[in-house]
Amino acid sequence: MSARRKRRLFFALWPDAEVRNSLASAAAVVRKHGSGRSVPDENLHITLAFLGSVDEEVLDCVRSAAEQVNAGAFSLTIDRAGWWKRTGILWLGPSAGPAALNRLVKSLWAALEPCGFWPDFRDFHPHVTIARRWRKARLPEIKPVHWPIDALMLLESHTGQRGARYTLLERWPLIR
Ligand code: ATP
Ligand code: MG
């Protein structure tokens, strides 16, 4: 029996340095009003599709799925903080329904289906997790962050001593 290598993968929107700085500043403001476990600034992202533990041999299918995604670039405004009581997740996200983002995620899951992934689009709530195990104090207003979305990224998650670490595997520009 051969031990097949598995990799923990997810598609995400990965901010550039400028957007990351702005998200980090907004996160710092929100995190002044409570306590929990902060997500390090270098980990901030929006997950589009979580694939979980994937066999090495499925990776080619995943890559070609990403190539087939039919979506153009758009602009996302991150303008509010939120908190999910049940999971203890503190987040930043868009308050306006991001139709272009929903179309992107729909197209991505549709492309992934032949690789054996079950779309969980119904559960898609775009957010940047900024802390976990959060006990709510209050949610302040944030300075809106304008995030130009022009690419889709595939990331691998590694379990480090101080929580998850991510490596960027590949990036696909959004062109239609
Ligand atoms: P840790 O699990 O170590 O606290 P993490 O959740 O950031 O850190 P992963 O569990 O590898 O690391 O998850 C990678 C990304 O996928 C994160 O954005 C996470 O929120 C998301 N994710 C993880 N599990 C699921 C899931 N079951 N459904 C949807 N998204 C998920
Ligand atoms: Mg996790």
Coordinates of N, CA, C and O and ligand atoms in Angstrom, one line a residue:
M1 N 0.8 -1.2 0.0 CA 0.0 0.0 0.0 C 0.9 1.3 0.0 O 1.8 1.4 0.8
S2 N 0.6 2.2 -0.9 CA 1.5 3.3 -1.0 C 0.8 4.5 -0.2 O -0.4 4.7 -0.4
A3 N 1.6 5.2 0.6 CA 1.0 6.3 1.3 C 1.0 7.5 0.4 O 2.0 8.0 -0.1
R4 N -0.2 7.9 0.0 CA -0.4 9.0 -0.9 C -0.3 10.3 -0.2 O -0.9 10.5 0.9
R5 N 0.4 11.3 -0.8 CA 0.6 12.5 -0.1 C -0.7 13.4 -0.3 O -1.3 13.5 -1.3
K6 N -1.1 13.9 0.8 CA -2.3 14.8 0.8 C -1.9 16.2 1.2 O -1.0 16.4 2.0
R7 N -2.7 17.1 0.6 CA -2.4 18.5 0.8 C -3.7 19.3 1.2 O -4.7 19.0 0.6
R8 N -3.6 20.1 2.2 CA -4.8 20.9 2.6 C -4.9 22.2 1.8 O -4.0 23.1 1.9
L9 N -5.9 22.2 0.9 CA -5.9 23.3 -0.1 C -7.2 24.2 0.0 O -8.2 23.7 0.4
F10 N -7.0 25.4 -0.4 CA -8.2 26.3 -0.5 C -7.9 27.4 -1.5 O -6.8 27.8 -1.7
F11 N -9.0 27.8 -2.2 CA -8.9 29.0 -3.1 C -9.3 30.2 -2.3 O -10.2 30.1 -1.4
A12 N -8.6 31.3 -2.6 CA -8.8 32.5 -1.8 C -8.6 33.7 -2.6 O -8.0 33.7 -3.7
L13 N -9.0 34.9 -2.0 CA -8.6 36.2 -2.5 C -7.5 36.6 -1.5 O -7.7 36.6 -0.3
W14 N -6.3 36.8 -2.1 CA -5.1 37.1 -1.3 C -4.8 38.5 -1.5 O -4.4 38.9 -2.6
P15 N -4.8 39.4 -0.5 CA -4.5 40.8 -0.7 C -3.1 41.1 -1.0 O -2.2 40.4 -0.5
D16 N -2.9 42.2 -1.8 CA -1.5 42.7 -2.0 C -1.1 43.4 -0.8 O -1.9 43.6 0.1
A17 N 0.2 43.9 -0.8 CA 0.7 44.5 0.4 C -0.1 45.7 0.9 O -0.3 45.9 2.1
E18 N -0.5 46.5 -0.1 CA -1.3 47.8 0.2 C -2.6 47.4 0.9 O -3.0 48.0 1.9
V19 N -3.4 46.5 0.2 CA -4.7 46.1 0.8 C -4.5 45.4 2.1 O -5.3 45.7 3.1
R20 N -3.5 44.6 2.2 CA -3.2 43.9 3.5 C -3.0 44.9 4.6 O -3.5 44.7 5.7
N21 N -2.2 46.0 4.4 CA -2.0 47.0 5.4 C -3.3 47.6 5.8 O -3.5 47.9 7.0
S22 N -4.1 48.0 4.8 CA -5.4 48.6 5.2 C -6.3 47.6 6.0 O -7.0 48.1 6.9
L23 N -6.3 46.4 5.6 CA -7.1 45.4 6.3 C -6.6 45.2 7.8 O -7.4 45.2 8.7
A24 N -5.3 45.2 7.9 CA -4.6 45.1 9.2 C -5.0 46.3 10.1 O -5.2 46.1 11.3
S25 N -5.0 47.5 9.5 CA -5.3 48.7 10.3 C -6.8 48.6 10.8 O -7.1 48.9 12.0
A26 N -7.7 48.2 9.9 CA -9.1 48.1 10.3 C -9.2 47.0 11.3 O -10.0 47.1 12.3
A27 N -8.5 45.9 11.2 CA -8.6 44.8 12.1 C -8.2 45.2 13.5 O -8.8 44.9 14.5
A28 N -7.1 46.0 13.5 CA -6.5 46.5 14.8 C -7.6 47.3 15.6 O -7.7 47.2 16.8
V29 N -8.3 48.1 14.8 CA -9.3 49.0 15.4 C -10.4 48.1 16.0 O -10.8 48.3 17.2
V30 N -10.9 47.1 15.3 CA -12.0 46.3 15.7 C -11.6 45.5 16.9 O -12.3 45.3 17.9
R31 N -10.3 45.0 16.9 CA -9.8 44.1 18.0 C -9.6 44.8 19.3 O -9.3 44.2 20.3
K32 N -9.7 46.2 19.3 CA -9.5 46.9 20.6 C -10.7 46.7 21.5 O -10.7 47.1 22.7
H33 N -11.8 46.2 20.9 CA -13.1 46.2 21.6 C -13.5 44.8 22.1 O -14.7 44.5 22.2
G34 N -12.5 44.0 22.4 CA -12.9 42.7 22.9 C -11.6 41.8 23.0 O -10.5 42.4 22.9
S35 N -11.8 40.5 23.3 CA -10.6 39.7 23.4 C -10.9 38.3 22.7 O -12.0 37.8 22.7
G36 N -9.7 37.7 22.3 CA -9.8 36.5 21.6 C -8.4 36.2 21.0 O -7.4 36.8 21.4
R37 N -8.4 35.3 20.0 CA -7.1 34.9 19.4 C -7.0 35.6 18.0 O -7.7 35.3 17.1
S38 N -6.1 36.6 17.9 CA -5.9 37.4 16.7 C -5.3 36.5 15.6 O -4.5 35.7 15.8
V39 N -5.8 36.8 14.3 CA -5.2 36.2 13.2 C -4.0 37.1 12.8 O -4.2 38.3 12.7
P40 N -2.8 36.5 12.6 CA -1.7 37.4 12.2 C -2.0 38.1 10.8 O -2.6 37.6 10.0
D41 N -1.5 39.4 10.7 CA -1.7 40.2 9.5 C -1.4 39.4 8.3 O -2.1 39.6 7.2
E42 N -0.3 38.7 8.3 CA 0.2 38.0 7.0 C -0.8 36.9 6.6 O -0.6 36.4 5.5
N43 N -1.7 36.5 7.5 CA -2.7 35.4 7.1 C -4.0 35.9 6.6 O -4.9 35.1 6.2
L44 N -4.2 37.3 6.6 CA -5.5 37.8 6.3 C -5.9 37.5 4.8 O -5.1 37.7 3.9
H45 N -7.1 37.0 4.6 CA -7.6 36.6 3.2 C -9.1 36.3 3.3 O -9.7 36.3 4.3
I46 N -9.6 36.1 2.1 CA -11.0 35.6 2.0 C -11.0 34.3 1.3 O -10.5 34.1 0.2
T47 N -11.5 33.3 2.0 CA -11.6 31.9 1.4 C -12.8 31.9 0.4 O -13.9 32.3 0.8
L48 N -12.5 31.4 -0.8 CA -13.6 31.3 -1.8 C -14.1 29.9 -1.8 O -15.3 29.6 -2.0
A49 N -13.2 28.9 -1.7 CA -13.6 27.5 -1.8 C -12.6 26.7 -1.0 O -11.4 26.7 -1.3
F50 N -13.1 26.0 0.1 CA -12.2 25.2 0.9 C -12.3 23.8 0.4 O -13.3 23.2 0.3
L51 N -11.1 23.2 0.0 CA -11.1 21.9 -0.6 C -10.8 20.8 0.4 O -11.0 19.6 0.1
G52 N -10.1 21.2 1.5 CA -9.7 20.2 2.5 C -8.5 19.4 2.0 O -7.7 19.9 1.3
S53 N -8.4 18.2 2.5 CA -7.3 17.4 2.3 C -7.4 16.7 0.9 O -8.3 16.0 0.6
V54 N -6.5 17.1 0.0 CA -6.6 16.7 -1.4 C -5.4 15.8 -1.8 O -4.3 16.1 -1.5
D55 N -5.7 14.7 -2.5 CA -4.7 13.8 -3.0 C -3.8 14.6 -4.0 O -4.4 15.3 -4.9
E56 N -2.5 14.3 -4.0 CA -1.6 15.0 -4.9 C -2.1 14.8 -6.4 O -2.0 15.8 -7.2
E57 N -2.7 13.7 -6.7 CA -3.0 13.4 -8.1 C -4.3 14.2 -8.5 O -4.6 14.3 -9.7
V58 N -5.0 14.8 -7.6 CA -6.2 15.6 -8.0 C -5.8 17.0 -8.3 O -6.6 17.8 -8.8
L59 N -4.6 17.3 -7.9 CA -4.1 18.7 -8.1 C -4.2 19.2 -9.5 O -4.5 20.4 -9.8
D60 N -3.8 18.3 -10.5 CA -3.9 18.8 -11.9 C -5.3 19.2 -12.3 O -5.5 20.1 -13.0
C61 N -6.3 18.4 -11.8 CA -7.7 18.7 -12.1 C -8.1 20.0 -11.4 O -8.8 20.8 -12.1
V62 N -7.6 20.2 -10.2 CA -7.9 21.5 -9.5 C -7.3 22.7 -10.3 O -8.0 23.7 -10.5
R63 N -6.1 22.5 -10.8 CA -5.5 23.6 -11.6 C -6.2 23.9 -12.8 O -6.4 25.0 -13.2
S64 N -6.7 22.8 -13.6 CA -7.4 23.1 -14.8 C -8.8 23.7 -14.5 O -9.3 24.5 -15.3
A65 N -9.3 23.3 -13.4 CA -10.6 23.9 -13.0 C -10.5 25.4 -12.9 O -11.3 26.2 -13.3
A66 N -9.4 25.8 -12.2 CA -9.1 27.3 -12.0 C -9.0 28.0 -13.3 O -9.4 29.1 -13.5
E67 N -8.4 27.3 -14.3 CA -8.2 27.9 -15.6 C -9.5 28.2 -16.3 O -9.7 29.1 -17.1
Q68 N -10.5 27.3 -16.0 CA -11.8 27.4 -16.7 C -12.8 28.4 -16.1 O -13.8 28.7 -16.6
V69 N -12.4 29.0 -14.9 CA -13.3 29.9 -14.3 C -13.5 31.1 -15.2 O -12.6 31.7 -15.8
N70 N -14.8 31.4 -15.3 CA -15.3 32.4 -16.2 C -15.7 33.6 -15.4 O -16.9 33.8 -15.1
A71 N -14.8 34.5 -15.1 CA -15.2 35.7 -14.3 C -14.2 36.8 -14.6 O -13.0 36.5 -14.9
G72 N -14.7 38.0 -14.5 CA -13.8 39.2 -14.8 C -13.4 39.8 -13.5 O -13.9 39.5 -12.4
A73 N -12.5 40.8 -13.6 CA -12.0 41.5 -12.4 C -13.2 42.4 -11.9 O -14.1 42.8 -12.6
F74 N -13.1 42.8 -10.6 CA -14.1 43.6 -10.0 C -13.5 44.3 -8.8 O -12.4 44.0 -8.4
S75 N -14.3 45.2 -8.2 CA -13.8 45.8 -7.0 C -14.7 45.5 -5.8 O -15.9 45.4 -5.9
L76 N -14.0 45.2 -4.7 CA -14.7 44.8 -3.5 C -14.5 45.8 -2.4 O -13.4 46.3 -2.2
T77 N -15.5 46.2 -1.7 CA -15.4 47.1 -0.6 C -15.6 46.4 0.7 O -16.8 46.0 1.0
I78 N -14.6 46.4 1.5 CA -14.7 45.8 2.9 C -15.0 47.0 3.8 O -14.2 47.8 4.1
D79 N -16.3 47.0 4.3 CA -16.7 48.2 5.0 C -17.4 47.9 6.4 O -17.9 48.8 7.0
R80 N -17.3 46.7 6.8 CA -18.0 46.4 8.1 C -17.3 45.3 8.9 O -16.6 44.5 8.3
A81 N -17.5 45.4 10.2 CA -17.0 44.3 11.0 C -18.2 43.4 11.5 O -19.3 43.9 11.5
G82 N -18.0 42.2 11.7 CA -19.0 41.3 12.2 C -18.5 40.2 13.1 O -17.3 40.0 13.3
W83 N -19.5 39.6 13.7 CA -19.1 38.5 14.7 C -20.1 37.4 14.7 O -21.3 37.7 14.7
W84 N -19.6 36.2 14.6 CA -20.5 35.0 14.6 C -20.4 34.4 16.0 O -19.4 33.8 16.3
K85 N -21.5 34.5 16.7 CA -21.5 34.1 18.1 C -21.2 32.6 18.2 O -20.4 32.1 19.1
R86 N -21.8 31.8 17.4 CA -21.7 30.3 17.5 C -20.3 29.8 17.3 O -19.8 29.0 18.1
T87 N -19.6 30.4 16.3 CA -18.2 30.0 16.1 C -17.1 30.8 16.7 O -16.0 30.5 16.7
G88 N -17.6 32.0 17.3 CA -16.6 32.9 17.9 C -15.7 33.6 16.9 O -14.6 34.1 17.3
I89 N -16.1 33.7 15.6 CA -15.3 34.3 14.6 C -15.6 35.8 14.5 O -16.8 36.2 14.4
L90 N -14.5 36.6 14.6 CA -14.6 38.0 14.3 C -14.1 38.3 12.9 O -13.1 37.8 12.6
W91 N -14.8 39.1 12.2 CA -14.5 39.2 10.8 C -14.7 40.6 10.2 O -15.4 41.5 10.8
L92 N -14.1 40.9 9.0 CA -14.4 42.1 8.3 C -15.0 41.6 7.0 O -14.6 40.5 6.5
G93 N -15.9 42.4 6.4 CA -16.5 41.9 5.2 C -17.3 43.1 4.5 O -17.3 44.2 4.9
P94 N -17.8 42.7 3.3 CA -18.6 43.7 2.5 C -20.0 43.8 3.0 O -20.6 42.8 3.3
S95 N -20.6 45.0 3.1 CA -22.0 45.1 3.6 C -22.9 45.0 2.3 O -24.1 44.6 2.5
A96 N -22.4 45.5 1.2 CA -23.3 45.4 0.0 C -23.1 44.0 -0.7 O -22.0 43.5 -0.7
G97 N -24.2 43.4 -1.2 CA -24.1 42.1 -1.8 C -23.2 42.1 -3.0 O -23.4 42.8 -4.0
P98 N -22.0 41.4 -2.9 CA -21.1 41.5 -3.9 C -21.4 40.5 -5.0 O -20.9 39.3 -5.0
A99 N -22.3 40.9 -6.0 CA -22.8 40.0 -7.0 C -21.6 39.4 -7.9 O -21.6 38.2 -8.2
A100 N -20.6 40.2 -8.2 CA -19.5 39.7 -9.0 C -18.7 38.6 -8.3 O -18.2 37.6 -8.9
L101 N -18.6 38.8 -7.0 CA -17.9 37.8 -6.1 C -18.7 36.5 -6.1 O -18.2 35.4 -6.2
N102 N -20.0 36.6 -5.9 CA -20.9 35.4 -5.9 C -20.8 34.6 -7.2 O -20.7 33.4 -7.3
R103 N -20.7 35.4 -8.3 CA -20.6 34.8 -9.7 C -19.3 34.0 -9.8 O -19.2 32.9 -10.3
L104 N -18.2 34.7 -9.3 CA -16.9 34.0 -9.3 C -16.9 32.7 -8.5 O -16.4 31.7 -9.0
V105 N -17.4 32.7 -7.4 CA -17.4 31.5 -6.5 C -18.3 30.4 -7.1 O -17.9 29.2 -7.1
K106 N -19.4 30.8 -7.7 CA -20.3 29.9 -8.4 C -19.6 29.2 -9.6 O -19.6 28.0 -9.7
S107 N -18.9 30.0 -10.3 CA -18.2 29.5 -11.5 C -17.0 28.6 -11.0 O -16.7 27.5 -11.7
L108 N -16.4 28.9 -10.0 CA -15.3 28.1 -9.4 C -15.8 26.7 -9.0 O -15.2 25.7 -9.4
W109 N -16.9 26.7 -8.2 CA -17.4 25.4 -7.8 C -17.9 24.6 -8.9 O -17.7 23.3 -8.9
A110 N -18.5 25.2 -9.9 CA -18.9 24.5 -11.1 C -17.8 23.8 -11.8 O -17.8 22.7 -12.2
A111 N -16.6 24.6 -11.9 CA -15.5 24.0 -12.5 C -14.8 22.9 -11.7 O -14.2 22.0 -12.3
L112 N -15.0 23.0 -10.4 CA -14.4 22.0 -9.5 C -15.2 20.7 -9.4 O -14.6 19.6 -9.0
E113 N -16.4 20.7 -9.8 CA -17.3 19.5 -9.7 C -16.7 18.3 -10.3 O -16.7 17.2 -9.7
P114 N -16.2 18.3 -11.6 CA -15.6 17.1 -12.2 C -14.4 16.6 -11.4 O -14.1 15.4 -11.6
C115 N -13.8 17.4 -10.5 CA -12.7 16.9 -9.7 C -13.2 16.2 -8.5 O -12.4 15.7 -7.7
G116 N -14.5 16.1 -8.3 CA -15.0 15.4 -7.2 C -15.3 16.2 -5.9 O -15.5 15.7 -4.8
F117 N -15.4 17.5 -6.1 CA -15.7 18.4 -4.9 C -17.2 18.8 -4.9 O -17.8 19.0 -6.0
W118 N -17.8 18.8 -3.8 CA -19.2 19.1 -3.6 C -19.3 20.6 -3.4 O -18.8 21.1 -2.4
P119 N -20.0 21.3 -4.2 CA -20.1 22.7 -4.0 C -20.9 23.1 -2.7 O -21.9 22.5 -2.5
D120 N -20.3 24.0 -2.0 CA -21.1 24.4 -0.8 C -21.4 25.9 -0.9 O -21.2 26.7 0.1
F121 N -21.8 26.3 -2.1 CA -22.0 27.7 -2.4 C -23.0 28.3 -1.5 O -22.9 29.5 -1.1
R122 N -24.0 27.6 -1.1 CA -25.1 28.1 -0.2 C -24.5 28.7 1.0 O -25.1 29.6 1.6
D123 N -23.4 28.1 1.5 CA -22.8 28.6 2.7 C -21.8 29.7 2.6 O -21.1 30.0 3.5
F124 N -21.8 30.3 1.4 CA -20.7 31.3 1.1 C -21.1 32.6 1.7 O -22.0 33.3 1.3
H125 N -20.3 33.1 2.7 CA -20.4 34.4 3.3 C -19.1 35.0 3.3 O -18.2 34.7 4.2
P126 N -18.8 35.8 2.3 CA -17.4 36.4 2.1 C -17.0 37.1 3.4 O -17.7 38.1 3.8
H127 N -15.8 36.8 3.9 CA -15.3 37.5 5.1 C -13.8 37.3 5.3 O -13.3 36.3 4.8
V128 N -13.2 38.2 5.9 CA -11.8 38.1 6.3 C -11.8 37.8 7.8 O -12.2 38.7 8.6
T129 N -11.4 36.6 8.2 CA -11.4 36.3 9.7 C -10.2 37.1 10.3 O -9.1 37.0 9.9
I130 N -10.5 37.9 11.3 CA -9.5 38.6 12.0 C -9.2 38.1 13.4 O -8.2 38.5 14.0
A131 N -10.1 37.3 14.0 CA -9.8 36.7 15.3 C -10.7 35.6 15.5 O -11.8 35.5 14.9
R132 N -10.3 34.6 16.3 CA -11.1 33.5 16.7 C -11.4 33.5 18.2 O -10.7 34.2 18.9
R133 N -12.3 32.7 18.7 CA -12.7 32.6 20.1 C -12.9 34.0 20.6 O -12.4 34.4 21.7
W134 N -13.7 34.7 19.9 CA -13.9 36.1 20.2 C -15.1 36.3 21.1 O -16.2 35.7 20.8
R135 N -15.0 37.0 22.2 CA -16.1 37.3 23.0 C -16.5 38.8 22.8 O -15.6 39.7 23.0
K136 N -17.6 39.0 22.3 CA -18.0 40.3 21.8 C -18.0 41.4 22.9 O -18.6 41.2 23.9
A137 N -17.5 42.5 22.5 CA -17.6 43.7 23.3 C -18.5 44.6 22.5 O -19.7 44.8 22.8
R138 N -18.0 45.2 21.4 CA -18.8 45.9 20.5 C -18.1 46.0 19.2 O -16.9 45.7 19.1
L139 N -18.9 46.3 18.1 CA -18.3 46.3 16.8 C -18.2 47.8 16.3 O -19.3 48.4 16.1
P140 N -17.0 48.3 16.2 CA -16.9 49.7 15.8 C -17.1 49.9 14.3 O -17.0 48.9 13.6
E141 N -17.3 51.1 13.8 CA -17.2 51.4 12.4 C -15.8 51.2 11.9 O -14.9 51.4 12.7
I142 N -15.6 50.8 10.7 CA -14.3 50.8 10.1 C -14.1 51.7 8.9 O -15.1 52.0 8.3
K143 N -12.9 52.1 8.6 CA -12.6 52.8 7.4 C -12.7 51.8 6.3 O -12.0 50.8 6.2
P144 N -13.6 52.1 5.3 CA -13.7 51.1 4.2 C -12.4 50.9 3.4 O -11.6 51.7 3.2
V145 N -12.2 49.6 3.1 CA -11.0 49.2 2.4 C -11.5 48.8 0.9 O -12.3 47.9 0.8
H146 N -10.9 49.5 0.0 CA -11.2 49.2 -1.4 C -10.2 48.2 -2.0 O -9.0 48.4 -2.0
W147 N -10.7 47.0 -2.4 CA -9.9 45.9 -2.7 C -10.1 45.5 -4.2 O -11.2 44.9 -4.5
P148 N -9.2 45.9 -5.1 CA -9.4 45.5 -6.5 C -9.1 44.0 -6.6 O -8.0 43.5 -6.3
I149 N -10.1 43.3 -7.1 CA -10.0 41.8 -7.2 C -9.7 41.5 -8.7 O -10.5 41.7 -9.6
D150 N -8.5 41.0 -8.9 CA -8.1 40.7 -10.3 C -7.5 39.3 -10.4 O -6.9 39.0 -11.5
A151 N -7.5 38.5 -9.4 CA -6.9 37.2 -9.5 C -7.5 36.2 -8.5 O -8.0 36.7 -7.4
L152 N -7.4 35.0 -8.8 CA -7.8 33.9 -8.0 C -6.6 33.2 -7.5 O -5.7 32.9 -8.3
M153 N -6.5 32.8 -6.2 CA -5.3 32.1 -5.7 C -5.6 30.8 -5.1 O -6.6 30.6 -4.5
L154 N -4.6 29.9 -5.4 CA -4.7 28.6 -4.7 C -3.7 28.5 -3.6 O -2.5 28.8 -3.9
L155 N -4.1 28.2 -2.4 CA -3.2 28.1 -1.3 C -3.1 26.8 -0.6 O -4.1 26.0 -0.6
E156 N -2.0 26.5 0.0 CA -1.9 25.3 0.8 C -1.8 25.7 2.3 O -1.1 26.7 2.6
S157 N -2.4 25.0 3.1 CA -2.4 25.4 4.6 C -1.5 24.3 5.3 O -1.7 23.1 5.1
H158 N -0.6 24.8 6.1 CA 0.2 24.0 6.9 C -0.1 24.3 8.4 O -0.3 25.4 8.7
T159 N 0.0 23.3 9.2 CA -0.2 23.5 10.6 C 1.2 23.8 11.2 O 2.1 23.0 11.3
G160 N 1.3 25.0 11.7 CA 2.6 25.4 12.3 C 2.4 25.4 13.8 O 1.3 25.1 14.3
Q161 N 3.5 25.7 14.5 CA 3.4 25.7 16.0 C 2.5 26.8 16.5 O 1.9 26.7 17.6
R162 N 2.4 27.9 15.8 CA 1.6 29.0 16.2 C 0.4 29.2 15.3 O 0.0 30.2 14.9
G163 N -0.2 28.0 15.0 CA -1.4 28.1 14.1 C -1.1 27.9 12.6 O 0.0 27.5 12.3
A164 N -2.1 28.1 11.8 CA -1.9 27.8 10.4 C -0.9 28.8 9.7 O -0.8 30.0 10.0
R165 N -0.2 28.2 8.7 CA 0.6 29.0 7.8 C 0.2 28.7 6.4 O -0.1 27.5 6.1
Y166 N 0.2 29.6 5.5 CA -0.3 29.4 4.2 C 0.8 29.6 3.2 O 1.6 30.6 3.3
T167 N 0.9 28.8 2.1 CA 1.8 29.1 1.0 C 1.0 29.2 -0.3 O 0.0 28.4 -0.5
L168 N 1.3 30.2 -1.1 CA 0.7 30.5 -2.3 C 1.2 29.5 -3.4 O 2.4 29.4 -3.6
L169 N 0.3 28.7 -3.9 CA 0.7 27.7 -4.9 C 0.7 28.3 -6.3 O 1.5 28.0 -7.2
E170 N -0.5 28.9 -6.6 CA -0.6 29.5 -8.0 C -1.6 30.6 -8.0 O -2.5 30.7 -7.1
R171 N -1.5 31.4 -9.0 CA -2.4 32.6 -9.1 C -2.9 32.7 -10.6 O -2.2 32.5 -11.5
W172 N -4.2 32.9 -10.7 CA -4.8 33.0 -12.0 C -5.5 34.3 -12.2 O -6.4 34.7 -11.4
P173 N -5.1 35.1 -13.2 CA -5.7 36.4 -13.4 C -7.2 36.3 -13.8 O -7.5 35.3 -14.5
L174 N -8.0 37.2 -13.4 CA -9.5 37.1 -13.7 C -9.6 37.9 -15.0 O -9.6 39.2 -15.0
I175 N -9.8 37.2 -16.1 CA -10.0 37.9 -17.4 C -11.1 37.2 -18.1 O -11.2 36.0 -18.1
R176 N -12.0 37.9 -18.7 CA -13.0 37.3 -19.4 C -13.1 37.8 -20.8 O -12.7 38.9 -21.1
Ligands
ATP1 P1 -6.6 26.9 12.1 O1 -7.6 25.8 11.6 O2 -5.2 26.4 12.3 O3 -7.2 27.7 13.2 P2 -7.2 28.1 9.6 O4 -8.7 27.8 9.8 O5 -7.0 29.5 9.0 O6 -6.4 28.0 10.9 P3 -7.4 26.0 7.8 O7 -8.2 25.2 8.7 O8 -6.3 25.2 7.0 O9 -6.6 27.1 8.5 O10 -8.3 26.7 6.7 C1 -7.9 27.4 5.6 C2 -9.0 28.4 5.2 O11 -10.1 27.6 4.8 C3 -9.4 29.3 6.2 O12 -9.9 30.5 5.6 C4 -10.6 28.7 6.9 O13 -11.5 29.6 7.4 C5 -11.2 27.9 5.7 N1 -11.9 26.7 6.1 C6 -11.4 25.7 6.9 N2 -12.2 24.7 7.0 C7 -13.3 25.1 6.3 C8 -14.6 24.4 6.1 N3 -14.9 23.3 6.6 N4 -15.5 25.1 5.3 C9 -15.2 26.3 4.8 N5 -14.0 26.9 4.9 C10 -13.1 26.3 5.7
MG2 MG -9.4 25.8 10.4

